[in-house]
Amino acid sequence: MTTTNQAPVHPRHRLDGHLLNPVRFSIMAALDRATTLGFREVRDAVEVTDSALSKQVALLETAGYVAVGKAFTGKTPRTSLTVTREGRTAWRAHLAALQQIADPS
């Protein structure tokens, strides 16, 4: 095997590791369309349990891709999810890499 000092060229090297998980990918897709959604809206759109969504959102929040807001409507707690500027940039770069893999022309 020959090694070179060149940076990797194949677009798969530009895929974002945080977005390779199908649930996190789906969360970001939902938020890209709406920017901010309620927790339940995302849960229903992505078709996962509350605990599965919470776990994946926590990872996206740690990465700086999603901001989690907490508020009350009367006495009912409401959680909102908002894609951050960093998250939107990462999402678009990830999609561009996928497009280049699918259609390298």
PDB file of N, CA and C in Angstrom:
ATOM      1  N   MET A   1       0.835  -1.172   0.000  1.00  0.00           N
ATOM      2  CA  MET A   1       0.000   0.000   0.000  1.00  0.00           C
ATOM      3  C   MET A   1       0.883   1.238   0.000  1.00  0.00           C
ATOM      4  N   THR A   2       0.561   2.144  -0.868  1.00  0.00           N
ATOM      5  CA  THR A   2       1.340   3.363  -0.989  1.00  0.00           C
ATOM      6  C   THR A   2       0.691   4.458  -0.165  1.00  0.00           C
ATOM      7  N   THR A   3       1.501   5.191   0.557  1.00  0.00           N
ATOM      8  CA  THR A   3       0.975   6.323   1.312  1.00  0.00           C
ATOM      9  C   THR A   3       1.456   7.607   0.662  1.00  0.00           C
ATOM     10  N   THR A   4       0.648   8.611   0.753  1.00  0.00           N
ATOM     11  CA  THR A   4       1.021   9.912   0.213  1.00  0.00           C
ATOM     12  C   THR A   4       0.828  10.957   1.299  1.00  0.00           C
ATOM     13  N   ASN A   5       1.356  12.124   1.065  1.00  0.00           N
ATOM     14  CA  ASN A   5       1.208  13.217   2.008  1.00  0.00           C
ATOM     15  C   ASN A   5       0.015  14.096   1.669  1.00  0.00           C
ATOM     16  N   GLN A   6      -0.796  13.671   0.704  1.00  0.00           N
ATOM     17  CA  GLN A   6      -1.944  14.456   0.289  1.00  0.00           C
ATOM     18  C   GLN A   6      -3.111  14.252   1.255  1.00  0.00           C
ATOM     19  N   ALA A   7      -3.908  15.288   1.408  1.00  0.00           N
ATOM     20  CA  ALA A   7      -5.116  15.190   2.220  1.00  0.00           C
ATOM     21  C   ALA A   7      -6.116  14.293   1.503  1.00  0.00           C
ATOM     22  N   PRO A   8      -6.960  13.573   2.251  1.00  0.00           N
ATOM     23  CA  PRO A   8      -7.971  12.729   1.617  1.00  0.00           C
ATOM     24  C   PRO A   8      -8.878  13.566   0.712  1.00  0.00           C
ATOM     25  N   VAL A   9      -9.219  12.991  -0.443  1.00  0.00           N
ATOM     26  CA  VAL A   9     -10.004  13.712  -1.430  1.00  0.00           C
ATOM     27  C   VAL A   9     -11.454  13.228  -1.474  1.00  0.00           C
ATOM     28  N   HIS A  10     -11.686  11.968  -1.209  1.00  0.00           N
ATOM     29  CA  HIS A  10     -13.039  11.422  -1.340  1.00  0.00           C
ATOM     30  C   HIS A  10     -13.986  12.170  -0.396  1.00  0.00           C
ATOM     31  N   PRO A  11     -15.188  12.522  -0.884  1.00  0.00           N
ATOM     32  CA  PRO A  11     -16.127  13.299  -0.069  1.00  0.00           C
ATOM     33  C   PRO A  11     -16.547  12.622   1.232  1.00  0.00           C
ATOM     34  N   ARG A  12     -16.404  11.306   1.346  1.00  0.00           N
ATOM     35  CA  ARG A  12     -16.794  10.640   2.591  1.00  0.00           C
ATOM     36  C   ARG A  12     -15.978  11.143   3.776  1.00  0.00           C
ATOM     37  N   HIS A  13     -14.795  11.681   3.499  1.00  0.00           N
ATOM     38  CA  HIS A  13     -13.948  12.218   4.562  1.00  0.00           C
ATOM     39  C   HIS A  13     -14.511  13.529   5.119  1.00  0.00           C
ATOM     40  N   ARG A  14     -15.467  14.123   4.416  1.00  0.00           N
ATOM     41  CA  ARG A  14     -16.088  15.375   4.874  1.00  0.00           C
ATOM     42  C   ARG A  14     -17.436  15.136   5.561  1.00  0.00           C
ATOM     43  N   LEU A  15     -17.864  13.874   5.646  1.00  0.00           N
ATOM     44  CA  LEU A  15     -19.102  13.581   6.357  1.00  0.00           C
ATOM     45  C   LEU A  15     -18.907  13.883   7.842  1.00  0.00           C
ATOM     46  N   ASP A  16     -19.933  14.417   8.448  1.00  0.00           N
ATOM     47  CA  ASP A  16     -19.888  14.797   9.862  1.00  0.00           C
ATOM     48  C   ASP A  16     -20.264  13.594  10.721  1.00  0.00           C
ATOM     49  N   GLY A  17     -19.371  13.168  11.580  1.00  0.00           N
ATOM     50  CA  GLY A  17     -19.608  12.011  12.442  1.00  0.00           C
ATOM     51  C   GLY A  17     -20.836  12.148  13.325  1.00  0.00           C
ATOM     52  N   HIS A  18     -21.160  13.360  13.718  1.00  0.00           N
ATOM     53  CA  HIS A  18     -22.350  13.577  14.547  1.00  0.00           C
ATOM     54  C   HIS A  18     -23.636  13.306  13.771  1.00  0.00           C
ATOM     55  N   LEU A  19     -23.572  13.374  12.453  1.00  0.00           N
ATOM     56  CA  LEU A  19     -24.770  13.257  11.637  1.00  0.00           C
ATOM     57  C   LEU A  19     -24.886  11.916  10.921  1.00  0.00           C
ATOM     58  N   LEU A  20     -23.974  11.001  11.210  1.00  0.00           N
ATOM     59  CA  LEU A  20     -24.034   9.678  10.590  1.00  0.00           C
ATOM     60  C   LEU A  20     -25.113   8.803  11.214  1.00  0.00           C
ATOM     61  N   ASN A  21     -25.470   9.071  12.457  1.00  0.00           N
ATOM     62  CA  ASN A  21     -26.530   8.329  13.125  1.00  0.00           C
ATOM     63  C   ASN A  21     -27.871   8.694  12.476  1.00  0.00           C
ATOM     64  N   PRO A  22     -28.683   7.694  12.101  1.00  0.00           N
ATOM     65  CA  PRO A  22     -29.939   7.988  11.394  1.00  0.00           C
ATOM     66  C   PRO A  22     -30.920   8.861  12.195  1.00  0.00           C
ATOM     67  N   VAL A  23     -30.964   8.705  13.510  1.00  0.00           N
ATOM     68  CA  VAL A  23     -31.883   9.520  14.302  1.00  0.00           C
ATOM     69  C   VAL A  23     -31.394  10.963  14.348  1.00  0.00           C
ATOM     70  N   ARG A  24     -30.103  11.172  14.579  1.00  0.00           N
ATOM     71  CA  ARG A  24     -29.577  12.536  14.602  1.00  0.00           C
ATOM     72  C   ARG A  24     -29.724  13.188  13.226  1.00  0.00           C
ATOM     73  N   PHE A  25     -29.496  12.427  12.171  1.00  0.00           N
ATOM     74  CA  PHE A  25     -29.688  12.920  10.807  1.00  0.00           C
ATOM     75  C   PHE A  25     -31.133  13.382  10.622  1.00  0.00           C
ATOM     76  N   SER A  26     -32.078  12.566  11.076  1.00  0.00           N
ATOM     77  CA  SER A  26     -33.495  12.878  10.931  1.00  0.00           C
ATOM     78  C   SER A  26     -33.901  14.092  11.757  1.00  0.00           C
ATOM     79  N   ILE A  27     -33.344  14.237  12.945  1.00  0.00           N
ATOM     80  CA  ILE A  27     -33.609  15.405  13.787  1.00  0.00           C
ATOM     81  C   ILE A  27     -33.163  16.664  13.058  1.00  0.00           C
ATOM     82  N   MET A  28     -31.953  16.635  12.536  1.00  0.00           N
ATOM     83  CA  MET A  28     -31.428  17.808  11.841  1.00  0.00           C
ATOM     84  C   MET A  28     -32.233  18.115  10.585  1.00  0.00           C
ATOM     85  N   ALA A  29     -32.700  17.092   9.885  1.00  0.00           N
ATOM     86  CA  ALA A  29     -33.528  17.316   8.697  1.00  0.00           C
ATOM     87  C   ALA A  29     -34.826  18.015   9.086  1.00  0.00           C
ATOM     88  N   ALA A  30     -35.447  17.573  10.166  1.00  0.00           N
ATOM     89  CA  ALA A  30     -36.688  18.195  10.623  1.00  0.00           C
ATOM     90  C   ALA A  30     -36.442  19.643  11.033  1.00  0.00           C
ATOM     91  N   LEU A  31     -35.376  19.894  11.758  1.00  0.00           N
ATOM     92  CA  LEU A  31     -35.088  21.248  12.225  1.00  0.00           C
ATOM     93  C   LEU A  31     -34.638  22.160  11.097  1.00  0.00           C
ATOM     94  N   ASP A  32     -34.016  21.610  10.078  1.00  0.00           N
ATOM     95  CA  ASP A  32     -33.594  22.430   8.944  1.00  0.00           C
ATOM     96  C   ASP A  32     -34.799  23.028   8.234  1.00  0.00           C
ATOM     97  N   ARG A  33     -35.868  22.272   8.181  1.00  0.00           N
ATOM     98  CA  ARG A  33     -37.078  22.746   7.507  1.00  0.00           C
ATOM     99  C   ARG A  33     -37.825  23.789   8.339  1.00  0.00           C
ATOM    100  N   ALA A  34     -37.749  23.690   9.668  1.00  0.00           N
ATOM    101  CA  ALA A  34     -38.571  24.556  10.517  1.00  0.00           C
ATOM    102  C   ALA A  34     -37.766  25.456  11.451  1.00  0.00           C
ATOM    103  N   THR A  35     -36.487  25.245  11.606  1.00  0.00           N
ATOM    104  CA  THR A  35     -35.587  25.950  12.510  1.00  0.00           C
ATOM    105  C   THR A  35     -35.869  25.613  13.973  1.00  0.00           C
ATOM    106  N   THR A  36     -37.096  25.829  14.454  1.00  0.00           N
ATOM    107  CA  THR A  36     -37.459  25.499  15.832  1.00  0.00           C
ATOM    108  C   THR A  36     -38.723  24.662  15.831  1.00  0.00           C
ATOM    109  N   LEU A  37     -38.677  23.572  16.596  1.00  0.00           N
ATOM    110  CA  LEU A  37     -39.847  22.701  16.747  1.00  0.00           C
ATOM    111  C   LEU A  37     -39.957  22.299  18.209  1.00  0.00           C
ATOM    112  N   GLY A  38     -41.150  21.923  18.604  1.00  0.00           N
ATOM    113  CA  GLY A  38     -41.354  21.370  19.934  1.00  0.00           C
ATOM    114  C   GLY A  38     -40.809  19.957  20.002  1.00  0.00           C
ATOM    115  N   PHE A  39     -40.449  19.555  21.219  1.00  0.00           N
ATOM    116  CA  PHE A  39     -39.911  18.214  21.431  1.00  0.00           C
ATOM    117  C   PHE A  39     -40.852  17.155  20.867  1.00  0.00           C
ATOM    118  N   ARG A  40     -42.139  17.279  21.165  1.00  0.00           N
ATOM    119  CA  ARG A  40     -43.105  16.276  20.706  1.00  0.00           C
ATOM    120  C   ARG A  40     -43.225  16.264  19.186  1.00  0.00           C
ATOM    121  N   GLU A  41     -43.128  17.422  18.568  1.00  0.00           N
ATOM    122  CA  GLU A  41     -43.193  17.478  17.101  1.00  0.00           C
ATOM    123  C   GLU A  41     -42.027  16.708  16.479  1.00  0.00           C
ATOM    124  N   VAL A  42     -40.846  16.901  17.033  1.00  0.00           N
ATOM    125  CA  VAL A  42     -39.662  16.193  16.517  1.00  0.00           C
ATOM    126  C   VAL A  42     -39.791  14.701  16.792  1.00  0.00           C
ATOM    127  N   ARG A  43     -40.209  14.362  18.013  1.00  0.00           N
ATOM    128  CA  ARG A  43     -40.386  12.948  18.370  1.00  0.00           C
ATOM    129  C   ARG A  43     -41.318  12.257  17.393  1.00  0.00           C
ATOM    130  N   ASP A  44     -42.444  12.893  17.101  1.00  0.00           N
ATOM    131  CA  ASP A  44     -43.417  12.284  16.192  1.00  0.00           C
ATOM    132  C   ASP A  44     -42.903  12.233  14.753  1.00  0.00           C
ATOM    133  N   ALA A  45     -42.195  13.273  14.322  1.00  0.00           N
ATOM    134  CA  ALA A  45     -41.657  13.304  12.962  1.00  0.00           C
ATOM    135  C   ALA A  45     -40.587  12.234  12.756  1.00  0.00           C
ATOM    136  N   VAL A  46     -39.783  12.026  13.783  1.00  0.00           N
ATOM    137  CA  VAL A  46     -38.654  11.088  13.677  1.00  0.00           C
ATOM    138  C   VAL A  46     -39.073   9.665  14.066  1.00  0.00           C
ATOM    139  N   GLU A  47     -40.216   9.557  14.746  1.00  0.00           N
ATOM    140  CA  GLU A  47     -40.771   8.260  15.146  1.00  0.00           C
ATOM    141  C   GLU A  47     -39.847   7.494  16.085  1.00  0.00           C
ATOM    142  N   VAL A  48     -39.488   8.157  17.186  1.00  0.00           N
ATOM    143  CA  VAL A  48     -38.687   7.520  18.231  1.00  0.00           C
ATOM    144  C   VAL A  48     -39.356   7.788  19.581  1.00  0.00           C
ATOM    145  N   THR A  49     -38.885   7.103  20.601  1.00  0.00           N
ATOM    146  CA  THR A  49     -39.396   7.318  21.951  1.00  0.00           C
ATOM    147  C   THR A  49     -38.822   8.609  22.529  1.00  0.00           C
ATOM    148  N   ASP A  50     -39.439   9.089  23.597  1.00  0.00           N
ATOM    149  CA  ASP A  50     -38.937  10.279  24.277  1.00  0.00           C
ATOM    150  C   ASP A  50     -37.493  10.088  24.720  1.00  0.00           C
ATOM    151  N   SER A  51     -37.196   8.926  25.302  1.00  0.00           N
ATOM    152  CA  SER A  51     -35.836   8.704  25.812  1.00  0.00           C
ATOM    153  C   SER A  51     -34.815   8.624  24.685  1.00  0.00           C
ATOM    154  N   ALA A  52     -35.180   8.008  23.571  1.00  0.00           N
ATOM    155  CA  ALA A  52     -34.249   7.927  22.430  1.00  0.00           C
ATOM    156  C   ALA A  52     -33.990   9.318  21.865  1.00  0.00           C
ATOM    157  N   LEU A  53     -35.048  10.117  21.755  1.00  0.00           N
ATOM    158  CA  LEU A  53     -34.878  11.479  21.246  1.00  0.00           C
ATOM    159  C   LEU A  53     -34.029  12.303  22.205  1.00  0.00           C
ATOM    160  N   SER A  54     -34.302  12.201  23.492  1.00  0.00           N
ATOM    161  CA  SER A  54     -33.529  12.951  24.491  1.00  0.00           C
ATOM    162  C   SER A  54     -32.045  12.648  24.394  1.00  0.00           C
ATOM    163  N   LYS A  55     -31.718  11.384  24.256  1.00  0.00           N
ATOM    164  CA  LYS A  55     -30.316  10.981  24.168  1.00  0.00           C
ATOM    165  C   LYS A  55     -29.642  11.589  22.938  1.00  0.00           C
ATOM    166  N   GLN A  56     -30.305  11.517  21.791  1.00  0.00           N
ATOM    167  CA  GLN A  56     -29.704  12.024  20.559  1.00  0.00           C
ATOM    168  C   GLN A  56     -29.643  13.548  20.553  1.00  0.00           C
ATOM    169  N   VAL A  57     -30.661  14.193  21.095  1.00  0.00           N
ATOM    170  CA  VAL A  57     -30.649  15.655  21.189  1.00  0.00           C
ATOM    171  C   VAL A  57     -29.519  16.111  22.101  1.00  0.00           C
ATOM    172  N   ALA A  58     -29.294  15.394  23.194  1.00  0.00           N
ATOM    173  CA  ALA A  58     -28.202  15.754  24.105  1.00  0.00           C
ATOM    174  C   ALA A  58     -26.862  15.718  23.379  1.00  0.00           C
ATOM    175  N   LEU A  59     -26.661  14.735  22.512  1.00  0.00           N
ATOM    176  CA  LEU A  59     -25.413  14.648  21.747  1.00  0.00           C
ATOM    177  C   LEU A  59     -25.296  15.806  20.759  1.00  0.00           C
ATOM    178  N   LEU A  60     -26.405  16.152  20.114  1.00  0.00           N
ATOM    179  CA  LEU A  60     -26.388  17.285  19.179  1.00  0.00           C
ATOM    180  C   LEU A  60     -26.189  18.604  19.919  1.00  0.00           C
ATOM    181  N   GLU A  61     -26.743  18.704  21.111  1.00  0.00           N
ATOM    182  CA  GLU A  61     -26.564  19.918  21.911  1.00  0.00           C
ATOM    183  C   GLU A  61     -25.108  20.054  22.353  1.00  0.00           C
ATOM    184  N   THR A  62     -24.506  18.968  22.782  1.00  0.00           N
ATOM    185  CA  THR A  62     -23.095  18.976  23.179  1.00  0.00           C
ATOM    186  C   THR A  62     -22.201  19.381  22.007  1.00  0.00           C
ATOM    187  N   ALA A  63     -22.566  18.954  20.809  1.00  0.00           N
ATOM    188  CA  ALA A  63     -21.804  19.307  19.603  1.00  0.00           C
ATOM    189  C   ALA A  63     -22.032  20.761  19.194  1.00  0.00           C
ATOM    190  N   GLY A  64     -23.034  21.407  19.786  1.00  0.00           N
ATOM    191  CA  GLY A  64     -23.340  22.792  19.434  1.00  0.00           C
ATOM    192  C   GLY A  64     -24.256  22.924  18.238  1.00  0.00           C
ATOM    193  N   TYR A  65     -24.902  21.836  17.839  1.00  0.00           N
ATOM    194  CA  TYR A  65     -25.745  21.841  16.648  1.00  0.00           C
ATOM    195  C   TYR A  65     -27.196  22.190  16.953  1.00  0.00           C
ATOM    196  N   VAL A  66     -27.629  21.954  18.183  1.00  0.00           N
ATOM    197  CA  VAL A  66     -29.015  22.177  18.581  1.00  0.00           C
ATOM    198  C   VAL A  66     -29.033  22.900  19.920  1.00  0.00           C
ATOM    199  N   ALA A  67     -29.924  23.866  20.035  1.00  0.00           N
ATOM    200  CA  ALA A  67     -30.161  24.539  21.317  1.00  0.00           C
ATOM    201  C   ALA A  67     -31.493  24.034  21.866  1.00  0.00           C
ATOM    202  N   VAL A  68     -31.504  23.727  23.160  1.00  0.00           N
ATOM    203  CA  VAL A  68     -32.707  23.228  23.816  1.00  0.00           C
ATOM    204  C   VAL A  68     -33.267  24.333  24.693  1.00  0.00           C
ATOM    205  N   GLY A  69     -34.529  24.655  24.477  1.00  0.00           N
ATOM    206  CA  GLY A  69     -35.189  25.683  25.275  1.00  0.00           C
ATOM    207  C   GLY A  69     -36.242  25.060  26.170  1.00  0.00           C
ATOM    208  N   LYS A  70     -36.384  25.593  27.362  1.00  0.00           N
ATOM    209  CA  LYS A  70     -37.397  25.114  28.315  1.00  0.00           C
ATOM    210  C   LYS A  70     -38.298  26.290  28.676  1.00  0.00           C
ATOM    211  N   ALA A  71     -39.597  26.048  28.633  1.00  0.00           N
ATOM    212  CA  ALA A  71     -40.560  27.082  28.989  1.00  0.00           C
ATOM    213  C   ALA A  71     -41.806  26.400  29.552  1.00  0.00           C
ATOM    214  N   PHE A  72     -42.707  27.193  30.050  1.00  0.00           N
ATOM    215  CA  PHE A  72     -43.969  26.672  30.563  1.00  0.00           C
ATOM    216  C   PHE A  72     -45.119  27.336  29.840  1.00  0.00           C
ATOM    217  N   THR A  73     -46.127  26.526  29.510  1.00  0.00           N
ATOM    218  CA  THR A  73     -47.397  27.026  29.024  1.00  0.00           C
ATOM    219  C   THR A  73     -48.377  26.723  30.156  1.00  0.00           C
ATOM    220  N   GLY A  74     -48.685  27.760  30.934  1.00  0.00           N
ATOM    221  CA  GLY A  74     -49.424  27.518  32.168  1.00  0.00           C
ATOM    222  C   GLY A  74     -48.526  26.739  33.106  1.00  0.00           C
ATOM    223  N   LYS A  75     -48.964  25.555  33.504  1.00  0.00           N
ATOM    224  CA  LYS A  75     -48.145  24.701  34.371  1.00  0.00           C
ATOM    225  C   LYS A  75     -47.489  23.555  33.607  1.00  0.00           C
ATOM    226  N   THR A  76     -47.687  23.550  32.297  1.00  0.00           N
ATOM    227  CA  THR A  76     -47.162  22.465  31.477  1.00  0.00           C
ATOM    228  C   THR A  76     -45.791  22.834  30.916  1.00  0.00           C
ATOM    229  N   PRO A  77     -44.774  22.017  31.214  1.00  0.00           N
ATOM    230  CA  PRO A  77     -43.446  22.310  30.656  1.00  0.00           C
ATOM    231  C   PRO A  77     -43.412  22.026  29.154  1.00  0.00           C
ATOM    232  N   ARG A  78     -42.716  22.871  28.428  1.00  0.00           N
ATOM    233  CA  ARG A  78     -42.545  22.715  26.982  1.00  0.00           C
ATOM    234  C   ARG A  78     -41.060  22.790  26.666  1.00  0.00           C
ATOM    235  N   THR A  79     -40.616  21.877  25.840  1.00  0.00           N
ATOM    236  CA  THR A  79     -39.221  21.866  25.399  1.00  0.00           C
ATOM    237  C   THR A  79     -39.202  22.165  23.912  1.00  0.00           C
ATOM    238  N   SER A  80     -38.354  23.104  23.517  1.00  0.00           N
ATOM    239  CA  SER A  80     -38.212  23.424  22.099  1.00  0.00           C
ATOM    240  C   SER A  80     -36.795  23.098  21.654  1.00  0.00           C
ATOM    241  N   LEU A  81     -36.667  22.732  20.409  1.00  0.00           N
ATOM    242  CA  LEU A  81     -35.384  22.405  19.802  1.00  0.00           C
ATOM    243  C   LEU A  81     -35.158  23.352  18.639  1.00  0.00           C
ATOM    244  N   THR A  82     -33.992  23.982  18.624  1.00  0.00           N
ATOM    245  CA  THR A  82     -33.656  24.946  17.580  1.00  0.00           C
ATOM    246  C   THR A  82     -32.299  24.599  17.000  1.00  0.00           C
ATOM    247  N   VAL A  83     -32.214  24.554  15.689  1.00  0.00           N
ATOM    248  CA  VAL A  83     -30.918  24.335  15.049  1.00  0.00           C
ATOM    249  C   VAL A  83     -30.090  25.621  15.205  1.00  0.00           C
ATOM    250  N   THR A  84     -28.825  25.474  15.564  1.00  0.00           N
ATOM    251  CA  THR A  84     -27.931  26.622  15.722  1.00  0.00           C
ATOM    252  C   THR A  84     -27.283  26.959  14.383  1.00  0.00           C
ATOM    253  N   ARG A  85     -26.645  28.093  14.329  1.00  0.00           N
ATOM    254  CA  ARG A  85     -25.918  28.476  13.111  1.00  0.00           C
ATOM    255  C   ARG A  85     -24.844  27.424  12.804  1.00  0.00           C
ATOM    256  N   GLU A  86     -24.122  26.999  13.831  1.00  0.00           N
ATOM    257  CA  GLU A  86     -23.090  25.965  13.645  1.00  0.00           C
ATOM    258  C   GLU A  86     -23.723  24.662  13.152  1.00  0.00           C
ATOM    259  N   GLY A  87     -24.878  24.328  13.709  1.00  0.00           N
ATOM    260  CA  GLY A  87     -25.575  23.113  13.289  1.00  0.00           C
ATOM    261  C   GLY A  87     -26.019  23.176  11.844  1.00  0.00           C
ATOM    262  N   ARG A  88     -26.546  24.325  11.439  1.00  0.00           N
ATOM    263  CA  ARG A  88     -26.991  24.474  10.049  1.00  0.00           C
ATOM    264  C   ARG A  88     -25.809  24.387   9.085  1.00  0.00           C
ATOM    265  N   THR A  89     -24.687  24.994   9.460  1.00  0.00           N
ATOM    266  CA  THR A  89     -23.482  24.925   8.621  1.00  0.00           C
ATOM    267  C   THR A  89     -23.004  23.486   8.492  1.00  0.00           C
ATOM    268  N   ALA A  90     -22.960  22.766   9.606  1.00  0.00           N
ATOM    269  CA  ALA A  90     -22.529  21.358   9.589  1.00  0.00           C
ATOM    270  C   ALA A  90     -23.495  20.509   8.768  1.00  0.00           C
ATOM    271  N   TRP A  91     -24.787  20.759   8.934  1.00  0.00           N
ATOM    272  CA  TRP A  91     -25.815  20.017   8.198  1.00  0.00           C
ATOM    273  C   TRP A  91     -25.649  20.201   6.699  1.00  0.00           C
ATOM    274  N   ARG A  92     -25.479  21.431   6.271  1.00  0.00           N
ATOM    275  CA  ARG A  92     -25.346  21.697   4.830  1.00  0.00           C
ATOM    276  C   ARG A  92     -24.059  21.112   4.257  1.00  0.00           C
ATOM    277  N   ALA A  93     -22.978  21.161   5.012  1.00  0.00           N
ATOM    278  CA  ALA A  93     -21.717  20.563   4.556  1.00  0.00           C
ATOM    279  C   ALA A  93     -21.859  19.043   4.451  1.00  0.00           C
ATOM    280  N   HIS A  94     -22.548  18.454   5.411  1.00  0.00           N
ATOM    281  CA  HIS A  94     -22.781  17.003   5.404  1.00  0.00           C
ATOM    282  C   HIS A  94     -23.616  16.619   4.177  1.00  0.00           C
ATOM    283  N   LEU A  95     -24.671  17.371   3.911  1.00  0.00           N
ATOM    284  CA  LEU A  95     -25.508  17.095   2.733  1.00  0.00           C
ATOM    285  C   LEU A  95     -24.730  17.273   1.433  1.00  0.00           C
ATOM    286  N   ALA A  96     -23.879  18.277   1.387  1.00  0.00           N
ATOM    287  CA  ALA A  96     -23.063  18.496   0.183  1.00  0.00           C
ATOM    288  C   ALA A  96     -22.130  17.314  -0.051  1.00  0.00           C
ATOM    289  N   ALA A  97     -21.540  16.790   1.026  1.00  0.00           N
ATOM    290  CA  ALA A  97     -20.651  15.623   0.882  1.00  0.00           C
ATOM    291  C   ALA A  97     -21.448  14.409   0.406  1.00  0.00           C
ATOM    292  N   LEU A  98     -22.640  14.204   0.959  1.00  0.00           N
ATOM    293  CA  LEU A  98     -23.485  13.093   0.511  1.00  0.00           C
ATOM    294  C   LEU A  98     -23.838  13.233  -0.967  1.00  0.00           C
ATOM    295  N   GLN A  99     -24.153  14.451  -1.376  1.00  0.00           N
ATOM    296  CA  GLN A  99     -24.488  14.689  -2.790  1.00  0.00           C
ATOM    297  C   GLN A  99     -23.293  14.397  -3.691  1.00  0.00           C
ATOM    298  N   GLN A 100     -22.107  14.775  -3.254  1.00  0.00           N
ATOM    299  CA  GLN A 100     -20.905  14.506  -4.053  1.00  0.00           C
ATOM    300  C   GLN A 100     -20.619  13.016  -4.137  1.00  0.00           C
ATOM    301  N   ILE A 101     -20.928  12.275  -3.083  1.00  0.00           N
ATOM    302  CA  ILE A 101     -20.754  10.827  -3.117  1.00  0.00           C
ATOM    303  C   ILE A 101     -21.763  10.209  -4.085  1.00  0.00           C
ATOM    304  N   ALA A 102     -23.008  10.674  -4.015  1.00  0.00           N
ATOM    305  CA  ALA A 102     -24.065  10.109  -4.854  1.00  0.00           C
ATOM    306  C   ALA A 102     -23.925  10.479  -6.318  1.00  0.00           C
ATOM    307  N   ASP A 103     -23.424  11.689  -6.588  1.00  0.00           N
ATOM    308  CA  ASP A 103     -23.313  12.172  -7.956  1.00  0.00           C
ATOM    309  C   ASP A 103     -22.005  12.948  -8.092  1.00  0.00           C
ATOM    310  N   PRO A 104     -20.907  12.225  -8.302  1.00  0.00           N
ATOM    311  CA  PRO A 104     -19.590  12.891  -8.327  1.00  0.00           C
ATOM    312  C   PRO A 104     -19.367  13.814  -9.528  1.00  0.00           C
ATOM    313  N   SER A 105     -20.285  13.837 -10.477  1.00  0.00           N
ATOM    314  CA  SER A 105     -20.093  14.695 -11.647  1.00  0.00           C
ATOM    315  C   SER A 105     -20.317  16.100 -11.221  1.00  0.00           C
TER     316      SER A 105
END
